[in-house]
XYZ file of C-alpha atoms in Angstrom:
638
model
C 0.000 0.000 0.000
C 1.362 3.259 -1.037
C 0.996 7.016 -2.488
C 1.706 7.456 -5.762
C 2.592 10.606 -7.113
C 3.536 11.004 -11.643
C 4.280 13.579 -13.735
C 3.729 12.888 -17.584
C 4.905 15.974 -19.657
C 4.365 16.586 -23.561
C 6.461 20.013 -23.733
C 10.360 19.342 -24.395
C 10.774 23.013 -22.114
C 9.052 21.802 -19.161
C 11.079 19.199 -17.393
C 10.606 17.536 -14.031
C 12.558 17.500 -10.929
C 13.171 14.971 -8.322
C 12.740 17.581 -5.096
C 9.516 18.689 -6.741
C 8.217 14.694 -7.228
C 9.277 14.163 -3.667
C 7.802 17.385 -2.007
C 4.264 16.207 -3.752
C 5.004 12.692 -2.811
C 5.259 14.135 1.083
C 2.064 15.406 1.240
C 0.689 11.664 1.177
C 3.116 10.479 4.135
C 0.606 8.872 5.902
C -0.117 6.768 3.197
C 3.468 5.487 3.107
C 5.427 6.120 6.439
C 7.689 3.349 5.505
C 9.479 4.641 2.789
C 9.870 7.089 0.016
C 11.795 7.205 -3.840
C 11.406 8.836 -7.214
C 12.265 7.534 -11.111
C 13.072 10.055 -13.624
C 13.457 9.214 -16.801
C 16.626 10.279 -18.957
C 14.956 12.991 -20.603
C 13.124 14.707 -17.356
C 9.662 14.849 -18.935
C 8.590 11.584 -16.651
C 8.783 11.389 -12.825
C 7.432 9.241 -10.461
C 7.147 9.728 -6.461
C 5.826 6.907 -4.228
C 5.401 6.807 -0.116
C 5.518 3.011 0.836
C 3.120 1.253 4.034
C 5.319 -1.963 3.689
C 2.922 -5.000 3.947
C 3.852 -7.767 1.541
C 8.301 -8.300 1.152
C 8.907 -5.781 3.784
C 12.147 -5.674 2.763
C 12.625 -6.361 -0.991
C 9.587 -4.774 -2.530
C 10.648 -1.172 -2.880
C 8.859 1.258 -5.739
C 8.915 2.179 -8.208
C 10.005 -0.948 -9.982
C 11.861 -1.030 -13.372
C 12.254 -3.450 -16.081
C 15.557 -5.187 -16.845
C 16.203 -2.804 -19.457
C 14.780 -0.053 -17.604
C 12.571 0.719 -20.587
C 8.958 -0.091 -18.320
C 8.503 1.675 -15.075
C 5.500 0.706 -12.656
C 4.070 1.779 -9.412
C 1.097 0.506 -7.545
C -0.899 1.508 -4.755
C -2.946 -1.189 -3.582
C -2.491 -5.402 -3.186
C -2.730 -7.953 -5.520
C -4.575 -11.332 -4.464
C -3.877 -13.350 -7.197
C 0.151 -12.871 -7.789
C 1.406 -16.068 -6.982
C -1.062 -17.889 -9.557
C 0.664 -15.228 -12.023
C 4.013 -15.346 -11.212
C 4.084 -19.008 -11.360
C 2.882 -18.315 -15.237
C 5.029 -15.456 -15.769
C 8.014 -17.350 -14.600
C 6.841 -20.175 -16.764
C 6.929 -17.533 -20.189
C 10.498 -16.838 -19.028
C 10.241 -13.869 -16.701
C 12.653 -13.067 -13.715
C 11.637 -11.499 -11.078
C 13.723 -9.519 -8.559
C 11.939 -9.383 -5.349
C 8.294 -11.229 -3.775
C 6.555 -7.903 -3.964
C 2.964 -8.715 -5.045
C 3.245 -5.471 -7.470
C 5.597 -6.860 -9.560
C 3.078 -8.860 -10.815
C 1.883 -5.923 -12.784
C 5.948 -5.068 -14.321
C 5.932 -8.344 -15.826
C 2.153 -8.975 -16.932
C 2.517 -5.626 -18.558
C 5.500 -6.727 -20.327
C 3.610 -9.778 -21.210
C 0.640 -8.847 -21.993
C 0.628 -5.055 -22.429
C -2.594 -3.289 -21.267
C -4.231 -6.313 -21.172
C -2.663 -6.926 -17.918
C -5.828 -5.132 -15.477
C -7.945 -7.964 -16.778
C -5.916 -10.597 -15.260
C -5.464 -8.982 -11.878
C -7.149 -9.891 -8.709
C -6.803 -7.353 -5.940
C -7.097 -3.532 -5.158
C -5.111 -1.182 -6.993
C -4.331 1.684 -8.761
C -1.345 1.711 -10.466
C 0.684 3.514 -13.683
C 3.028 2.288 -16.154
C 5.237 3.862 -17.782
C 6.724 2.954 -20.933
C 9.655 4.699 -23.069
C 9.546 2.396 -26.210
C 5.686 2.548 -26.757
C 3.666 4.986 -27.833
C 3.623 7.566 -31.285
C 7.071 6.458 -32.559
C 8.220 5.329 -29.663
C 8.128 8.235 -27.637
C 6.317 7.035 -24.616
C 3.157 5.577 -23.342
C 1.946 6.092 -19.950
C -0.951 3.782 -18.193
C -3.262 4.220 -15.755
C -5.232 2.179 -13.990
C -8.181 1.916 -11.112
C -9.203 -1.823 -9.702
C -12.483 -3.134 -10.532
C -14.981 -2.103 -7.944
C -12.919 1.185 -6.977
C -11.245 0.300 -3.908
C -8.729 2.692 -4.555
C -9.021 6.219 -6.128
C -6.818 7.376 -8.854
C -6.955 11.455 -9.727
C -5.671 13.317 -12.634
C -5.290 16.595 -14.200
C -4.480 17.262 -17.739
C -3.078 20.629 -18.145
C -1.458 21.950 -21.690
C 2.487 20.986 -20.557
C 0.729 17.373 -19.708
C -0.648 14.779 -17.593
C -0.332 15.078 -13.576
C -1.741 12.108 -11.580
C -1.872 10.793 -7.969
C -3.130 8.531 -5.227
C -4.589 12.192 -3.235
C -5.710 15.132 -4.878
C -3.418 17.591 -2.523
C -0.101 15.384 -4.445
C -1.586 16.965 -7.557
C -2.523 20.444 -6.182
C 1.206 20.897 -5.191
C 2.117 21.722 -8.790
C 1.871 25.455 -9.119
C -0.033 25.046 -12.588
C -3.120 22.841 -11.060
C -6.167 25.183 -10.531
C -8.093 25.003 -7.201
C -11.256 26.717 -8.526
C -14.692 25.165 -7.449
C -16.109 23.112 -9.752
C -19.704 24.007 -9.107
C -20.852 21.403 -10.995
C -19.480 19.074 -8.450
C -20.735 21.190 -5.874
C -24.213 20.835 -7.033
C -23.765 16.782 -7.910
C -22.559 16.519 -4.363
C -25.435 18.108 -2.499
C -27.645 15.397 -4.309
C -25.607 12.440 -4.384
C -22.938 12.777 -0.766
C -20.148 12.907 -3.398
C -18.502 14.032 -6.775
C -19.169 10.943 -9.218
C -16.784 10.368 -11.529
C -14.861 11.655 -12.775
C -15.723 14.730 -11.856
C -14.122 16.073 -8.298
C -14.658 19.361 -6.654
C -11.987 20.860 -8.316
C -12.332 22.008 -11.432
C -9.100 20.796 -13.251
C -9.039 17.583 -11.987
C -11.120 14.444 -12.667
C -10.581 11.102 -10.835
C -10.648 7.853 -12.882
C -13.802 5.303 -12.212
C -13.716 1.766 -11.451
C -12.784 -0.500 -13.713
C -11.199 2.202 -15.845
C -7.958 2.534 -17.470
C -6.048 5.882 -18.754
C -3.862 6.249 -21.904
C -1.727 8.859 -22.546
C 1.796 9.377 -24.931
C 4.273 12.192 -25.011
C 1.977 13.852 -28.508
C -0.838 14.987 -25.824
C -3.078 12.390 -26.550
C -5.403 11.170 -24.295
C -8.358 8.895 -23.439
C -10.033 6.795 -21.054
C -12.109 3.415 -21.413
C -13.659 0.733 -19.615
C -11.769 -2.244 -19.093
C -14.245 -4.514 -16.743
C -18.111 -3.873 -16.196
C -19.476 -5.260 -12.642
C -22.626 -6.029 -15.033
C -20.575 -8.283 -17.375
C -19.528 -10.862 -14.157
C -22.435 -12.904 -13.663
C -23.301 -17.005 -13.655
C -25.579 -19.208 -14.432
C -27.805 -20.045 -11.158
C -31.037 -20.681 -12.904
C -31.061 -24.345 -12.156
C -29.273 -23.614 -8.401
C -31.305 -24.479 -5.031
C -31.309 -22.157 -2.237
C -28.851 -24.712 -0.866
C -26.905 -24.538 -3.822
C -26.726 -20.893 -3.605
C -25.625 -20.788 -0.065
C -23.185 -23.255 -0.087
C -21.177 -21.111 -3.219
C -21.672 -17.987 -1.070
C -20.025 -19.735 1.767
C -17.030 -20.995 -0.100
C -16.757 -17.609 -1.913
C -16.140 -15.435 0.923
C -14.326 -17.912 2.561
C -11.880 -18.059 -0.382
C -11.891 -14.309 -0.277
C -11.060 -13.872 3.207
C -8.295 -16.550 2.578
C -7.327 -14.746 -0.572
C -6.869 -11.125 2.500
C -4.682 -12.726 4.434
C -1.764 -11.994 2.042
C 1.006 -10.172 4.059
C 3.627 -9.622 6.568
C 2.717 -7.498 9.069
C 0.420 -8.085 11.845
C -3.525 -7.633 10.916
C -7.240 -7.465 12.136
C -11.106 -6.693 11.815
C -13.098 -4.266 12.146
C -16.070 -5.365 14.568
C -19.337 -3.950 14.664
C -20.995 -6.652 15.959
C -23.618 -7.184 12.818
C -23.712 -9.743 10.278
C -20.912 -8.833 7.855
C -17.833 -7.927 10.175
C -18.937 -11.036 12.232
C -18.813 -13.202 9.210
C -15.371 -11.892 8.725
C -14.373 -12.453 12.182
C -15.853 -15.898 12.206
C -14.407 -17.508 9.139
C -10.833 -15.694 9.184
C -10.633 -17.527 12.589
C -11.014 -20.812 10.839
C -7.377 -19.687 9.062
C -5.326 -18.084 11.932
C -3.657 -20.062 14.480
C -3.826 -17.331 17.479
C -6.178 -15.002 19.109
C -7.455 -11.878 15.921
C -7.248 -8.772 16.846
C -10.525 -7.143 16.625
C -11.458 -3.144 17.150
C -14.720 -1.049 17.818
C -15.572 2.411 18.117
C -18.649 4.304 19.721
C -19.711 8.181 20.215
C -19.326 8.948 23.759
C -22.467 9.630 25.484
C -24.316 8.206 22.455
C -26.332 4.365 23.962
C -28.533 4.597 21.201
C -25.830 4.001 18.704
C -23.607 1.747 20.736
C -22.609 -1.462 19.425
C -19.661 -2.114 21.326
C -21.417 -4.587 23.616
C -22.407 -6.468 20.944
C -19.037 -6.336 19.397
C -17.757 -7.700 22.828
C -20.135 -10.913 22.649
C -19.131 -11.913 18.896
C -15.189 -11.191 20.275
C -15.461 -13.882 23.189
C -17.329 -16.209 20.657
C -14.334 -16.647 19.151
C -11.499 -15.909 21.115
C -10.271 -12.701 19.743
C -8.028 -9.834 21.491
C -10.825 -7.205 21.579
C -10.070 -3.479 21.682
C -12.421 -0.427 21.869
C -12.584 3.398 21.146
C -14.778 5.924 22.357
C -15.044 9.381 20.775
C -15.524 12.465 22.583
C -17.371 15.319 21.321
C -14.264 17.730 22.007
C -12.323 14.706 19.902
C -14.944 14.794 17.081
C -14.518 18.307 16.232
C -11.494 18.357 17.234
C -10.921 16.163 13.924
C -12.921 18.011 11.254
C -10.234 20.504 10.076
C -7.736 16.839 9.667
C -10.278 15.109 8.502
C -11.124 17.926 5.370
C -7.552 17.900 4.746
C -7.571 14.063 4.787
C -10.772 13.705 2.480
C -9.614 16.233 -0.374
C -12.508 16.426 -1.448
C -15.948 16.574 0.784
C -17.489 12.714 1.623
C -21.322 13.973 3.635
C -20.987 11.073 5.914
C -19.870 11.644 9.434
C -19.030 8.241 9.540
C -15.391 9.649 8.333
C -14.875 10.267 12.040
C -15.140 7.714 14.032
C -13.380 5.540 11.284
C -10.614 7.230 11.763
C -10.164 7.090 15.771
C -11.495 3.442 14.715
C -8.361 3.003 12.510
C -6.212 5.130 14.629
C -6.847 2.523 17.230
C -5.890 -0.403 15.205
C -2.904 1.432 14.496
C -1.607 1.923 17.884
C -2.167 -1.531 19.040
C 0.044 -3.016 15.730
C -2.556 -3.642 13.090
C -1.123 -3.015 9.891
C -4.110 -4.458 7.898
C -7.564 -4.580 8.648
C -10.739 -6.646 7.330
C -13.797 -4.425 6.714
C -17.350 -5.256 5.826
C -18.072 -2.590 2.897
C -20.118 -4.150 0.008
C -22.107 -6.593 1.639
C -25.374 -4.286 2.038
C -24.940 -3.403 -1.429
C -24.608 -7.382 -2.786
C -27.247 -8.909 -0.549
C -29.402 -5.701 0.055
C -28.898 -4.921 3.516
C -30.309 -1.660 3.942
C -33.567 -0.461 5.430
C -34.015 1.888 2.910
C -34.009 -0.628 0.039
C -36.997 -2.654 1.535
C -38.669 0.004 2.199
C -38.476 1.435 -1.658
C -39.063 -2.295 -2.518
C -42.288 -1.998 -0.852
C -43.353 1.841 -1.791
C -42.292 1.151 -5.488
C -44.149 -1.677 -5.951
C -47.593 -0.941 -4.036
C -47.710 2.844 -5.216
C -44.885 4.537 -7.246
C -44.775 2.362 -9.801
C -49.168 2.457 -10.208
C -49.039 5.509 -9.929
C -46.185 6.749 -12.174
C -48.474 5.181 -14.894
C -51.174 7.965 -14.514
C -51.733 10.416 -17.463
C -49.649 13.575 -16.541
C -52.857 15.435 -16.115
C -53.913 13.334 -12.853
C -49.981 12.817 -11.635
C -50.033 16.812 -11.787
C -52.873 17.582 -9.962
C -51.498 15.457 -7.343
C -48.529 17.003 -7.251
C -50.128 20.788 -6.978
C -52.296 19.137 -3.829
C -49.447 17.417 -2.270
C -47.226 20.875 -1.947
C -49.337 22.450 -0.458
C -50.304 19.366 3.012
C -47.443 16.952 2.720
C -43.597 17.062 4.147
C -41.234 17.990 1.490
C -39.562 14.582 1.732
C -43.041 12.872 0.122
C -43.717 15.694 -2.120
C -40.094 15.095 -3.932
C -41.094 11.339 -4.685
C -44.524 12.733 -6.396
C -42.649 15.294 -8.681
C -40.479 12.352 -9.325
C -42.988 9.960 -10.566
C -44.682 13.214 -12.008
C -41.559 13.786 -14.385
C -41.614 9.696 -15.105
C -38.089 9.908 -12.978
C -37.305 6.790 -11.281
C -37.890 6.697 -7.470
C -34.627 5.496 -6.521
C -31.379 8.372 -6.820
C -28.775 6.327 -4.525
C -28.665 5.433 -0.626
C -27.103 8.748 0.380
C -29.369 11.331 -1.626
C -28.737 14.543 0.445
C -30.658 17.511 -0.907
C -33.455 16.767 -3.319
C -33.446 19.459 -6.605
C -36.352 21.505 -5.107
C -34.796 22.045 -1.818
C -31.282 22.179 -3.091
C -33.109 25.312 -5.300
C -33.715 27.313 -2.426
C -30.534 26.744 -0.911
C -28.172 28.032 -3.596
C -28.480 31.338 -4.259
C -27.501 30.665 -8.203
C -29.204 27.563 -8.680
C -28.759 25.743 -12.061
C -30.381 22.976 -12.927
C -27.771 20.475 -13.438
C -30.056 17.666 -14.536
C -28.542 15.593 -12.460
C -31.264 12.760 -13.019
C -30.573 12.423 -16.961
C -26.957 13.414 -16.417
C -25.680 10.943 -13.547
C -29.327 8.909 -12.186
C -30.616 8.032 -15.492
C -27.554 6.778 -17.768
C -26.718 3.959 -14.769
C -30.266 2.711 -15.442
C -29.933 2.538 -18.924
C -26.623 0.585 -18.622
C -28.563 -1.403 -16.950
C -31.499 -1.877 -19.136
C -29.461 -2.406 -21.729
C -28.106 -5.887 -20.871
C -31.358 -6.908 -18.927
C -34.538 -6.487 -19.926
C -36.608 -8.542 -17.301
C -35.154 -7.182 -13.734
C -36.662 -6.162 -10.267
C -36.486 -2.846 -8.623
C -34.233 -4.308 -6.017
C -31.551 -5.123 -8.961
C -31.613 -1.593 -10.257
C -31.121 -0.124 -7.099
C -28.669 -2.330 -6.462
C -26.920 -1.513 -9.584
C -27.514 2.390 -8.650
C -25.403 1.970 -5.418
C -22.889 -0.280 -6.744
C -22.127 2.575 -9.495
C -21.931 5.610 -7.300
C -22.634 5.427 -3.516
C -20.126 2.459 -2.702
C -17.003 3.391 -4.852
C -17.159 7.627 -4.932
C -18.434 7.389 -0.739
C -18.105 4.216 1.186
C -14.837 3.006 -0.501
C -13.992 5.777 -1.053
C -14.186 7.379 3.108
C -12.792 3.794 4.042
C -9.682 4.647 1.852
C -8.685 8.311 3.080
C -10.032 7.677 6.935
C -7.898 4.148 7.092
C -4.706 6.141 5.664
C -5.199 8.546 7.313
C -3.835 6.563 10.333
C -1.232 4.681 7.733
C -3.266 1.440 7.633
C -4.428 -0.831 4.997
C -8.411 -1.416 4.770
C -9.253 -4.905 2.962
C -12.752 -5.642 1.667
C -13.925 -9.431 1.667
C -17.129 -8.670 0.509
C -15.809 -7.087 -2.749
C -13.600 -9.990 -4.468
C -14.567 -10.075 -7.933
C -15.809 -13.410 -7.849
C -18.070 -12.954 -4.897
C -19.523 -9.779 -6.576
C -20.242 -12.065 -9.917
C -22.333 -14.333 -7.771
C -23.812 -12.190 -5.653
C -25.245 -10.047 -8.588
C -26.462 -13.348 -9.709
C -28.686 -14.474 -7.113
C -32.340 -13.646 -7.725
C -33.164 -10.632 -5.680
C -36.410 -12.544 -4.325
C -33.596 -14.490 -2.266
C -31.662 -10.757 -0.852
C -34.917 -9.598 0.301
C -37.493 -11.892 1.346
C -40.629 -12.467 3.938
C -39.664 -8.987 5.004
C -35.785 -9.936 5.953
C -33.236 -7.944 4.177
C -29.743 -9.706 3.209
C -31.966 -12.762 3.348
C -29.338 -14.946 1.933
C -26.728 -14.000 3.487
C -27.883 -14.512 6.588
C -28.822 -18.156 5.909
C -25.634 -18.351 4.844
C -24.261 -16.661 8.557
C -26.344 -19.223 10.269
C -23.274 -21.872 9.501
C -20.995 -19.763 11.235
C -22.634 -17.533 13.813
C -25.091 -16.976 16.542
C -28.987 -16.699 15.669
C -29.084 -13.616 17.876
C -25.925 -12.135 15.887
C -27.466 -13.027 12.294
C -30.867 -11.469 12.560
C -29.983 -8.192 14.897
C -31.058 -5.163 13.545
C -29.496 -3.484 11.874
C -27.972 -0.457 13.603
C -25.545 0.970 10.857
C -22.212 2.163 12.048
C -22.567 4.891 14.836
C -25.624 4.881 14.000
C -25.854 7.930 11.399
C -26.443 11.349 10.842
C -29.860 11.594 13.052
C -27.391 10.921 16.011
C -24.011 12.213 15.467
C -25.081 15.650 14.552
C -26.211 16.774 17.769
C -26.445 19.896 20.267
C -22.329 20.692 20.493
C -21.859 19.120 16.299
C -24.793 21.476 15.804
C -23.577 24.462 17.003
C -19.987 24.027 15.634
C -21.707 23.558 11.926
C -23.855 26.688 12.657
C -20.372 29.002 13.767
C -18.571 27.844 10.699
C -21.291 28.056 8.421
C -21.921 31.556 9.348
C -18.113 32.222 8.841
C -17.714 30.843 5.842
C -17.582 33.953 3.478
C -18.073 31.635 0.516
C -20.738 29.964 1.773
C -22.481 33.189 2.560
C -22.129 34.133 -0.925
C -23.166 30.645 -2.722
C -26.017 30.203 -0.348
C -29.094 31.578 0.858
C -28.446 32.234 4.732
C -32.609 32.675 5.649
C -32.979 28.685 4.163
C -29.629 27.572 6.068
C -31.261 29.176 9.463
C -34.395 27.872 8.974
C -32.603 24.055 8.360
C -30.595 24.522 11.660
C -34.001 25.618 13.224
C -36.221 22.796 11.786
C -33.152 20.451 14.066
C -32.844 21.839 16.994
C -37.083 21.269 17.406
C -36.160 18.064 16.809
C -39.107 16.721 15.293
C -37.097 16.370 12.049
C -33.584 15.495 11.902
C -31.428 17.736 8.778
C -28.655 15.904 9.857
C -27.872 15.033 6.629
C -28.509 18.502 5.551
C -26.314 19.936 8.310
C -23.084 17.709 7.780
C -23.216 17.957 3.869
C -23.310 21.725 4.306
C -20.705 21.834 7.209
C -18.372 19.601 5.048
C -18.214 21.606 1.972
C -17.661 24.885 4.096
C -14.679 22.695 5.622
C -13.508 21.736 2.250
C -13.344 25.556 0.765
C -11.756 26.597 3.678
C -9.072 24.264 4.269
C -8.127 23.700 0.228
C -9.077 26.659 -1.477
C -8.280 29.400 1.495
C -5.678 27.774 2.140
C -6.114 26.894 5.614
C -4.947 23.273 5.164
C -2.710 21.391 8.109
C-alpha cells in the first residue's frame, strides 16, 4: 500500500525534478510512512514519487520498480490477491523477477501482456506504467489504472504541458499550474448524491478515474479513457441452483476471499461492529489463523442509542479474539474536522469519516497493519432499510401511480405541496416527471430544496446526467429485472465506490493502515449479482441470503440483529455541540455566505434543533463543503 505521485509531460521546455516529485510525494506520508523514492526518466519529462506502508516483502519490494532494461517503469498503490497464480505463469513464459513484492506482478504482466494486464489482476489497486519504447514512434506511453470495484481512487489533471496524476488530490494540487477553482458542478452533484461521481471532483481541473477504468496517454498529448471490466458483465448461471446450492457457493466464496486477505507480513485485524458482515469476517478468518485476531470497535461517547460495542464484545469472546475499543468524545470529534477535510480532499457527507478514523487510529496503535472491513455486503445482498422500504413503496404505489396520465400525476402534485412534508412531495414530482424513485442510498438535498438553498441555482439535470444513464446501462443488458436489482446496480455505481470506498480509503490512511474488503472480491460480486433478488430480500428480511448463509458460522441472535448501521448515522451524530460548531462555521464561511441563501440555512438549523425532524444530513453535507473551501481553497490546510 502506497501514495503514488507522476508527472507525464508533452512540452520538451518543461522538465521535471526529483525535489519537486518528492515534495508532492510528502504530502501523502501517511499513506506510506515506511518509505519514500522517485524515477526520472533520462529525458526529465517523466517522474514518479511513491510513499511506501510496507505490507507484503517488507524488505525487498521497494517502488517504483523497473524493467531489466529499464525501458517499463511501474508503481502501484494497492495489493494484488492473485500474484502467486501469475508469477508461477510469468516465470513459466520466461520472466525473472527480482523481489516477492505482489506489485511486480503488474511489471511483468505488462510486459507480457501489455494493457491487457488489469484484466488478469485480482486485488485492489491503482497503479501507472510507464513505458519509453511505446507509444507515437516510440516516444512514450503512460498507463493508468483503477481496480475493478474502486477500492482505490486514482486522480488526474491534464493541463497543456501534460498529464499530472496521484493517489490524493493535494499530491496533484502541489504543482503550481493545477487550478483550485470550485467546480460548481461538483458542488451541485454533491449536495444530491454525498459525493462528486466520476470523474468529476470538486476541483475544477481535476477528474478522478472510475472503477474499472484505465487511462492512456503518450508524449503527442493524446489522451483517453475506457472501460476495461463492467461489474454487469460478471455474472453465472444459477437458474437451475437451489437455495442450498446458492448458499453453499456464497459460503465458499467469501471464505476463499477472506483466505485470498490474508496476504502479508505485518500483523492484521477486523473491524467489529458486531452485525452480520464484520462477524462473518471475524468468524471464518478464525477458521485460518492459528492465534487469538485482533478485533477493534468504536462508539460516540455519550451516544447508547448508537452503541454497538457490547455487541461487538459478545461476537469477540465467541471466538477468542483480542478485543479493543474506542470511544469518541465530542471535544475529539470536532477536534478532527479541520484533519479530517484535509484528509478527504474532497468533501465525503458522511460523518461516519470520524469515528473511522479514531477506529483506525486505534488499530494502528495496538500493531494492526491491515484490517478486514465489511463494505459491500449491504450493497450485494441488500442490507439496507431503505431498500426494503423502496421495494415496498415502489411496488404498491410509485410504480401504479407513475403510470397515470400527466394530467392526474399533476394535480397530485399541486395538492401534495401544499399538506405533505417535502420529503413525500419530492417522490410525487419524481414519478410526475416519469423519474425513477430510486437516486442512490445517500441522496442529500433533493433538486427543489437544493433550489432554495443556492443562491444561483442551475439545474444540473442531475437525473438524466448521472441517475438516469446507470439505469440505462442497466437496461441495456437486462430487460426482465426487479427494482431491487436496479437499485442495487444504482449503489454499486456511485454510492459504494465515490463514498463508502472511497471514506474507508482516506479515513484508514489517514492513520497509515491498509483497509481490505472481503465482501468485494470479484468473484463474490459475480455471484452475488447473480442471485435472484427474491432471495436478498425476502418475507420482510433484508440480506436474506446471506444470513442463511451466517447461520453456519454464527449466533442466531448475531445473524438477525437489527441493523444499527455504524454509529448509527447522521440523526445521532449531529447533535447539540456538532450542531452548534456547523452553525459558527457556516456563518463564517464567506463563501458559503455568498453561494447560499443564509434565511434557508437558518431555517434548516431551526427545523433540528425542534427536533421533530432530523437535517442531519442537511447539516453535515453543508458543514463539510464549508470545511472543504476553507481548508483547500483558502488555504487553511494542516
Amino acid at each position: 500500500m502506497c501514495g503514488i505521485i507522476g508527472v507525464f509531460n508533452n512540452k520538451l521546455q518543461k522538465v521535471v525534478s526529483n525535489a519537486q516529485i518528492l515534495k508532492a510525494a510528502d504530502t501523502m506520508t501517511h499513506r506510506g510512512p515506511d518509505d519514500r523514492a522517485s524515477f526520472l526518466s533520462k529525458d526529465q519529462r517523466f517522474g514518479v514519487g511513491y510513499r511506501r506502508l510496507s505490507i507484503v516483502d517488507v524488505d525487498g519490494g521497494r517502488q517504483p520498480l523497473l524493467s531489466s532494461d529499464g525501458s517499463v517503469c511501474v508503481n502501484v498503490n494497492g495489493e494484488i490477491y492473485n500474484h502467486l497464480e501469475l508469477r508461477k505463469e510469468l516465470e513459466n513464459r520466461g520472466h525473472v523477477y527480482q523481489t516477492n513484492s505482489d506489485s511486480e506482478a503488474v511489471l511483468h504482466g505488462y510486459e507480457e501482456w501489455g494493457v491487457d494486464i488489469v484484466g488478469k489482476l485480482k486485488g485492489m489497486y491503482a497503479f501507472s506504467v510507464y513505458d519509453s519504447n511505446e507509444g507515437v514512434g516510440g516516444k512514450g506511453r503512460l498507463l493508468l489504472a483503477r481496480d475493478k470495484l474502486g477500492i482505490k481512487p486514482l486522480y488526474y489533471s491534464i493541463t497543456p504541458e501534460g498529464l499530472t496524476y496521484a493517489s490524493e488530490i493535494k499530491a496533484i494540487l502541489k504543482f503550481s499550474d493545477i487550478s483550485r477553482e470550485p467546480d460548481m458542478i461538483a458542488v451541485s452533484q454533491y449536495l444530491t448524491m454525498s459525493a462528486t461521481p466520476a470523474p468529476r471532483t470538486m476541483f475544477a481541473g481535476i477528474q478522478k478515474l472510475p472503477p474499472g477504468h484505465i487511462a492512456i496517454a503518450d508524449l503527442n498529448g493524446d489522451f483517453e479513457t475506457r472501460e476495461y471490466w463492467n461489474i454487469l458483465d460478471n455474472r453465472v448461471d444459477l437458474s437451475d441452483a437451489s437455495e442450498d446450492e446458492i448458499i453453499e457457493q456464497i459460503s465458499e466464496s467469501l471464505t476463499l476471499s477472506i483466505r485470498r486477505r490474508l496476504m502479508t507480513d505485518v500483523p492484521f485485524g477486523v473491524f467489529l461492529s458486531g452485525g452480520v458482515d464484520s462477524s462473518l469476517n471475524l468468524a471464518l478468518m478464525s477458521q485460518m489463523v492459528n492465534r487469538p485476531i485482533d478485533t477493534f470497535s468504536v462508539a460516540i461517547e455519550n451516544d447508547e442509542v448508537s452503541n454497538e460495542n457490547k455487541h461487538a464484545r459478545y461476537v469477540a469472546n465467541q471466538f477468542g479474539a483480542n478485543h479493543n475499543e474506542v470511544l469518541v468524545t465530542d471535544k475529539e470529534f470536532t477536534g478532527f474536522l479541520t484533519d479530517m477535510a484535509y484528509y478527504q480532499d474532497e468533501p465525503l457527507a458522511d460523518p461516519v469519516c470520524v469515528p473511522l478514523y479514531y477506529l483506525s487510529a486505534l488499530a494502528k496503535s495496538n500493531g494492526s497493519t491491515v484490517v478486514h472491513v465489511g463494505e459491500g455486503a449491504d450493497e450485494l445482498f441488500a442490507g439496507y432499510g431503505n431498500y426494503a422500504l423502496m421495494n415496498d413503496f415502489h411496488r404498491s404505489l410509485y410504480a401504479p401511480f407513475r403510470g397515470l396520465p400527466y394530467s392526474v400525476k399533476n394535480l397530485v402534485l399541486q395538492t401534495a405541496d401544499l399538506i405533505l412534508p417535502e420529503s413525500k412531495v419530492e417522490y410525487i414530482n419524481r414519478a410526475t416527471l416519469n423519474q425513477e424513485l430510486f437516486w442512490g442510498g445517500a441522496v442529500v438535498f433533493s433538486e427543489s430544496s437544493k433550489q432554495r438553498v443556492m443562491n444561483e441555482y442551475i439545474d444540473q439535470k442531475i437525473y438524466s446526467n448521472v441517475i438516469e444513464p446507470y439505469y440505462e446501462e442497466y437496461d441495456s443488458r437486462f430487460t426482465k429485472s426487479s427494482f431491487l436489482d436496479r437499485a442495487i446496480h444504482i449503489d454499486l455505481k456511485h454510492r459504494l465506490p465515490e463514498l463508502l470506498l472511497m471514506r474507508v480509503d482516506k479515513m484508514s490512511m489517514a492513520a497509515s493502515i491498509e483497509a481490505r474488503v472481503p465482501f468485494l472480491d470479484e468473484d463474490l460480486v459475480g455471484l452475488a449479482n447473480s442471485i435472484p433478488s427474491e432471495l436478498k430480500y425476502k418475507s420482510g428480511i433484508t440480506k436474506y441470503i446471506l444470513r442463511k448463509m451466517a447461520m453456519k458460522f454464527l449466533p442466531e441472535s448475531v445473524v438477525y440483529r437489527k441493523k444499527n448501521g455504524f454509529c448509527g448515522g447522521t440523526t445521532n451524530m449531529i447533535g447539540d455541540s456538532l450542531t452548534s460548531y456547523a452553525e459558527r462555521t457556516l456563518n463564517q464561511s464567506k463563501w458559503i455566505n455568498e453561494i447560499m441563501d443564509q434565511q434557508e440555512i437558518k431555517r434548516i438549523f431551526e427545523t433540528h434543533k425542534q427536533g421533530k425532524i432530523s437535517k442531519g444530513s442537511e447539516i453535515w453535507a453543508l458543514l463539510n463543503l464549508a470545511l472543504w473551501h476553507k481548508v483547500w481553497i483558502e488555504g487553511e490546510s494542516v
